[in-house]
CSV table of C-alpha atoms in Angstrom, one decimal:
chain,number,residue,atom,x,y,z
A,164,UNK,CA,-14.8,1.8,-14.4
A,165,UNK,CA,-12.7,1.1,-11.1
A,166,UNK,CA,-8.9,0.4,-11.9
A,167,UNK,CA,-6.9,-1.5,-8.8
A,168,UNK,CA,-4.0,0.6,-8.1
A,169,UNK,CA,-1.0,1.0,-6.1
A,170,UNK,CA,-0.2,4.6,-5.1
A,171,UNK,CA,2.9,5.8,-2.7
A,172,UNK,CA,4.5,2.4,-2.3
A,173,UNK,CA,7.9,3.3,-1.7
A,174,UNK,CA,11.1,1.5,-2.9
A,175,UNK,CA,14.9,1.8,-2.3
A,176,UNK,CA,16.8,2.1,-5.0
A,177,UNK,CA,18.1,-1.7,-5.2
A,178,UNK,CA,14.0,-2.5,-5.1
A,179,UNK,CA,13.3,-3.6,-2.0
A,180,UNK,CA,10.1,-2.4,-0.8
A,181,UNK,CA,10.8,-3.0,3.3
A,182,UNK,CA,13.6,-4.3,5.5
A,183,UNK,CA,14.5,-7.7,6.5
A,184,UNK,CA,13.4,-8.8,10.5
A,185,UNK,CA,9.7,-7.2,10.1
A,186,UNK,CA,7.9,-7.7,13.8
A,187,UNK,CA,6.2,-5.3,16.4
A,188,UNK,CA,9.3,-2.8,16.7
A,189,UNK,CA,10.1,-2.8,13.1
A,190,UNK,CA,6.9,-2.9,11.2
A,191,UNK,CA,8.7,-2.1,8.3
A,192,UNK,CA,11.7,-4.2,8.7
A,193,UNK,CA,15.1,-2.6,9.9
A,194,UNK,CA,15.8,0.5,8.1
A,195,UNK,CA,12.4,0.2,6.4
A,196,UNK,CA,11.2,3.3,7.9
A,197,UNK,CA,14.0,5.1,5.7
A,198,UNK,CA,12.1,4.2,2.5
A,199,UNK,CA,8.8,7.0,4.2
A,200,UNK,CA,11.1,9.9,4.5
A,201,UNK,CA,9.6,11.4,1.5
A,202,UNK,CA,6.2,10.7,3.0
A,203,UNK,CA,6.9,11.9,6.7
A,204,UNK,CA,7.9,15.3,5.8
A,205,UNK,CA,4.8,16.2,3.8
A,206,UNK,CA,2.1,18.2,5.1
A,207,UNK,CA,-0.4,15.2,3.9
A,208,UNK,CA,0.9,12.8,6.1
A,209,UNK,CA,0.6,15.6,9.3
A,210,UNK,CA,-2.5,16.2,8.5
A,211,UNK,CA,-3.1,12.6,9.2
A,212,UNK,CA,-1.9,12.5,12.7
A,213,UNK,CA,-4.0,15.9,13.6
A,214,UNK,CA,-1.3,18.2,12.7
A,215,UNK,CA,-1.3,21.3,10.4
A,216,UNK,CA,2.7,22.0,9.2
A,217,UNK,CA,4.6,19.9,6.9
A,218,UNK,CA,5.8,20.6,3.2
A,219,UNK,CA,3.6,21.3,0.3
A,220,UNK,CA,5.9,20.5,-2.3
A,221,UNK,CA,5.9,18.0,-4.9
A,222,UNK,CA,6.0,14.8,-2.9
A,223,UNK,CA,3.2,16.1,-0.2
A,224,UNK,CA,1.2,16.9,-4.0
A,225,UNK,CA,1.6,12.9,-5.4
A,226,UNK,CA,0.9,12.5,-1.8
A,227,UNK,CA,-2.4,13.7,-1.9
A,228,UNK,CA,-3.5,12.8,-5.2
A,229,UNK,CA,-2.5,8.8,-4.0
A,230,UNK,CA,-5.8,9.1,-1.4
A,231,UNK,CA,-8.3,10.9,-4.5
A,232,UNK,CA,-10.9,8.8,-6.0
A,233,UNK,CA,-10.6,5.6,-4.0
A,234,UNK,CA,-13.6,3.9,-2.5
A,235,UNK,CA,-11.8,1.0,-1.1
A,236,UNK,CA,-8.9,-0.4,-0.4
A,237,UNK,CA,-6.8,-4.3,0.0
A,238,UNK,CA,-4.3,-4.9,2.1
A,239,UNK,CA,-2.1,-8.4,3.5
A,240,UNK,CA,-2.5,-9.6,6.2
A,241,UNK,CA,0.8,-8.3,7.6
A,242,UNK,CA,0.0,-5.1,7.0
A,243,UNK,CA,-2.9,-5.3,8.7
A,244,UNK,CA,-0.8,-6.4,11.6
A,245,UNK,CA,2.2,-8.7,13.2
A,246,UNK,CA,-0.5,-11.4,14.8
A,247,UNK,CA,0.4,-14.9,12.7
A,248,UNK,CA,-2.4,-17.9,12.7
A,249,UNK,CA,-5.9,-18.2,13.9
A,250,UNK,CA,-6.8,-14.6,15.4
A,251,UNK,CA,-6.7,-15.2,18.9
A,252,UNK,CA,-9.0,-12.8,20.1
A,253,UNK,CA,-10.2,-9.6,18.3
A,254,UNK,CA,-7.7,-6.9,20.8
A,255,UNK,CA,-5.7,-6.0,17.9
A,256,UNK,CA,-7.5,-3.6,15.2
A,257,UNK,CA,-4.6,-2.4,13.6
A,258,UNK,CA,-1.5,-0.3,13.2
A,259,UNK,CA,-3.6,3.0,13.2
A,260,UNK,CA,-5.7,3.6,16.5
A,261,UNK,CA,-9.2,4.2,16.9
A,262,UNK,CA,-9.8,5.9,13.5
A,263,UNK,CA,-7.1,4.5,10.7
A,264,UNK,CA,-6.7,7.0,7.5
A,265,UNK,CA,-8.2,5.1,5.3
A,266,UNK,CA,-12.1,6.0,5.5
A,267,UNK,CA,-13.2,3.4,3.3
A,268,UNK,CA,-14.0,-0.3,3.3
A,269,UNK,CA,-10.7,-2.2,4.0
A,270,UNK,CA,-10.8,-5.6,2.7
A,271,UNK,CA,-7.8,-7.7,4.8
A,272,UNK,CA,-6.5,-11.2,3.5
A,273,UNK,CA,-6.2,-13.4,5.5
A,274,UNK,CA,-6.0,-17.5,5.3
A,275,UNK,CA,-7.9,-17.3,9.2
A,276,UNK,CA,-12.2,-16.0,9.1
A,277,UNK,CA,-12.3,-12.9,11.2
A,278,UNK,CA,-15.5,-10.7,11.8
A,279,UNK,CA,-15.9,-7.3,9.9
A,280,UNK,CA,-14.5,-4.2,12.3
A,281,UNK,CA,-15.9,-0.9,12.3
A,282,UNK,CA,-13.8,1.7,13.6
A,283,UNK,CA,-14.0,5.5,13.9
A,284,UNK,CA,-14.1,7.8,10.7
A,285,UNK,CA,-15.6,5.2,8.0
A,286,UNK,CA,-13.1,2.4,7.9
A,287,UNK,CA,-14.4,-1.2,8.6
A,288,UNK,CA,-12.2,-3.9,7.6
A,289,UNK,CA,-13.4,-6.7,6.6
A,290,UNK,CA,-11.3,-10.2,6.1
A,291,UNK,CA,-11.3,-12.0,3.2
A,292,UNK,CA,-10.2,-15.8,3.0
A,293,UNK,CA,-10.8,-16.6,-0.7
A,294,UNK,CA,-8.0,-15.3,-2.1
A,295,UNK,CA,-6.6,-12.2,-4.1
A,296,UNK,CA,-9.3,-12.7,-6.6
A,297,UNK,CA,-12.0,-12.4,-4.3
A,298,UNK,CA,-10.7,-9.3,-2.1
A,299,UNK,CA,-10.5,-7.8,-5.9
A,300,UNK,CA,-14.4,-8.5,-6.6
A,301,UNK,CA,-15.3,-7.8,-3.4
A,302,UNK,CA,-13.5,-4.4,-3.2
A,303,UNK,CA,-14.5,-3.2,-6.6
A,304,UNK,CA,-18.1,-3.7,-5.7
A,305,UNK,CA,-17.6,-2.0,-2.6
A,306,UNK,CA,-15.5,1.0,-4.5
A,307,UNK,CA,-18.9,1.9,-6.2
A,308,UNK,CA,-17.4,3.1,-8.7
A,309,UNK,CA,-14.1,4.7,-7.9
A,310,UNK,CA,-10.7,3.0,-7.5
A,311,UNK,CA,-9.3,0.6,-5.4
A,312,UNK,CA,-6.2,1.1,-3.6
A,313,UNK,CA,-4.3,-1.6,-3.1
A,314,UNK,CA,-1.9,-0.9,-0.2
A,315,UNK,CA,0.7,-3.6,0.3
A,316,UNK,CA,2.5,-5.1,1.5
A,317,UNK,CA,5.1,-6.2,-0.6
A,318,UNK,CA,4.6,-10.3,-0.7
A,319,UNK,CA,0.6,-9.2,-1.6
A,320,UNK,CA,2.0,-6.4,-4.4
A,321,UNK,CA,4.0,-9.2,-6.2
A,322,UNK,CA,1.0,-11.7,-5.8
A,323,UNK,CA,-1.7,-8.7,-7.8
A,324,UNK,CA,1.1,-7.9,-10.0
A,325,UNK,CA,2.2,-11.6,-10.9
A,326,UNK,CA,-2.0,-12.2,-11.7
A,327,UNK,CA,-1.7,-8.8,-14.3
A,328,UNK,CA,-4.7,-7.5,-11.7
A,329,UNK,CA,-3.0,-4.1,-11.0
A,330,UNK,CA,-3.5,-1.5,-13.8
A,331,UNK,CA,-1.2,1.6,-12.5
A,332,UNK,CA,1.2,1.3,-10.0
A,333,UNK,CA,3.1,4.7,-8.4
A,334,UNK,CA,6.8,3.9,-6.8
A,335,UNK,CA,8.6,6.6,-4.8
A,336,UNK,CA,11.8,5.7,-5.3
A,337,UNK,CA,13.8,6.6,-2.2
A,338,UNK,CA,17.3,6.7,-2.6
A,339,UNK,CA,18.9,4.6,-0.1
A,340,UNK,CA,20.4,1.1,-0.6
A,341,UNK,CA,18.8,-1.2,2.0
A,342,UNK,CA,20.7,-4.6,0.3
A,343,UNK,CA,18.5,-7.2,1.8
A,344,UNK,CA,14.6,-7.4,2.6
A,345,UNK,CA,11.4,-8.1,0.9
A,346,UNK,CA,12.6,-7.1,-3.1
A,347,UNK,CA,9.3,-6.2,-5.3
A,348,UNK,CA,10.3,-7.0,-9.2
A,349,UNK,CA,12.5,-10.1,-8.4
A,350,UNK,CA,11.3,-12.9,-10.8
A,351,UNK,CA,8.8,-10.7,-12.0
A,352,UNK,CA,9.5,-10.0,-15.7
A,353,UNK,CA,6.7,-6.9,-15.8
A,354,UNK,CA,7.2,-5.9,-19.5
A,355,UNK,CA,5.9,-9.1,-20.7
A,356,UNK,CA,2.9,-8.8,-17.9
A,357,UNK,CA,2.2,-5.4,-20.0
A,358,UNK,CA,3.6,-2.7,-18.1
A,359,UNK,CA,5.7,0.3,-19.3
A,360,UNK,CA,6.5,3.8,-17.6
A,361,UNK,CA,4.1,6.4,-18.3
A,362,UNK,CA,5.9,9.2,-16.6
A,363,UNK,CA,8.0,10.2,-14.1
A,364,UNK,CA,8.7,12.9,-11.4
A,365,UNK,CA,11.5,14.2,-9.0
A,366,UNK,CA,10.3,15.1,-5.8
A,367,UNK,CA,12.4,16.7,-2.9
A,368,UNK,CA,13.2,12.6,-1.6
A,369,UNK,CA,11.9,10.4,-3.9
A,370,UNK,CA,11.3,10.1,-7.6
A,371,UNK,CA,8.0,9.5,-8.5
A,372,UNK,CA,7.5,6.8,-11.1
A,373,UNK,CA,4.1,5.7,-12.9
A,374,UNK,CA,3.6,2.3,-14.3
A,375,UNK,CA,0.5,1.9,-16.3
A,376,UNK,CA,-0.5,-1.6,-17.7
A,377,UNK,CA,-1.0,-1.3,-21.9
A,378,UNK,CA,-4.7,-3.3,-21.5
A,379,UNK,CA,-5.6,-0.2,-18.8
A,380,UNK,CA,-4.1,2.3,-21.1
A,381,UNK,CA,-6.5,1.4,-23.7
A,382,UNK,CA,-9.6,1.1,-21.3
């Protein structure tokens, strides 16, 4: 059965999961890019922009393992990209290029109807308008029977994890103080929702930590 999950979302310390001021020169926020480092080092992220170095240790490991098994993936709208309202035109297709990592079925939401896009290497994202629920249904149908990945950002996490949709979630736990920004947990009381650690790992810049929600533990 397909489980929603969120793999590799990094975190600060103080649990913010990307810097205030987000736009086009700071897609993270300001300092937001400090929450990747983990991720930038590792030969898995390389790979992903066509190179072949990069470290093989733990983190580039939990790395690879958060892209195994997943047959689709959800993302906000603001991950997607910085355009607000009605899509003006169809020019922008993303953060990524001409072929994004993902390789799957990419279901974007959105509160604006946007035709599907079909880019280079598998990925075609296609815009969903109904609501979290629906991107959830729609993915797992399209996941045909592996996971679905869901990939941020932070405002859409807390919106799965309020609903109890997400049944695993891996943090990377970077650990830097960013003070101000999009927080994940706040107002989010997540042991009543059902989730406890499962285990946890130190990496060479990040901990790894795995929540598990008790209902998917006893799938």
């Amino acid at each position: 059965m397909s489980k929603l999950c969120v793999r590799s979302f990094a975190i600060s310390i103080d649990g913010y999961g990307a810097g205030p001021n987000q736009d086009l020169q700071n897609p993270l926020g300001v300092r937001g890019p400090e929450l990747m480092e983990w991720f930038f080092h590792t030969r898995a992220w390389r790979k992903m922009h066509g190179g072949d170095d990069g470290e093989t240790g733990v983190d580039n490991g939990i790395a690879e393992q958060g892209f195994a098994g997943i047959g689709a993936w959800i993302l906000g709208r603001n991950m997607f990209g910085p355009v607000r309202g009605p899509w003006p035109d169809d020019s922008w297709k993303g953060w990524w290029g001409d072929e994004p990592p993902y390789h799957t079925p990419v279901f974007v939401l959105t509160n604006h109807p946007r035709a599907p896009l079909t880019m280079a290497g598998g990925t075609e994202f296609r815009f969903v308008t109904e609501g979290i629920h629906a991107a959830l249904e729609q993915a797992t149908a399209a996941a045909g029977g592996r996971d679905v990945r869901l990939g941020g950002g932070v405002s859409t996490v807390r919106q799965f994890l309020r609903a109890g949709l997400i049944d695993e979630l891996h943090l990377a736990i970077r650990p830097v103080l960013l003070g101000s920004g999009e927080h994940l947990f706040q107002g989010i009381d997540t042991h009543a929702l059902g989730y406890e650690c499962a285990r946890h790992v130190a990496g060479e810049r990040a901990t790894h930590v795995f929540l598990q929600r008790r209902a998917a533990a006893e799938k």
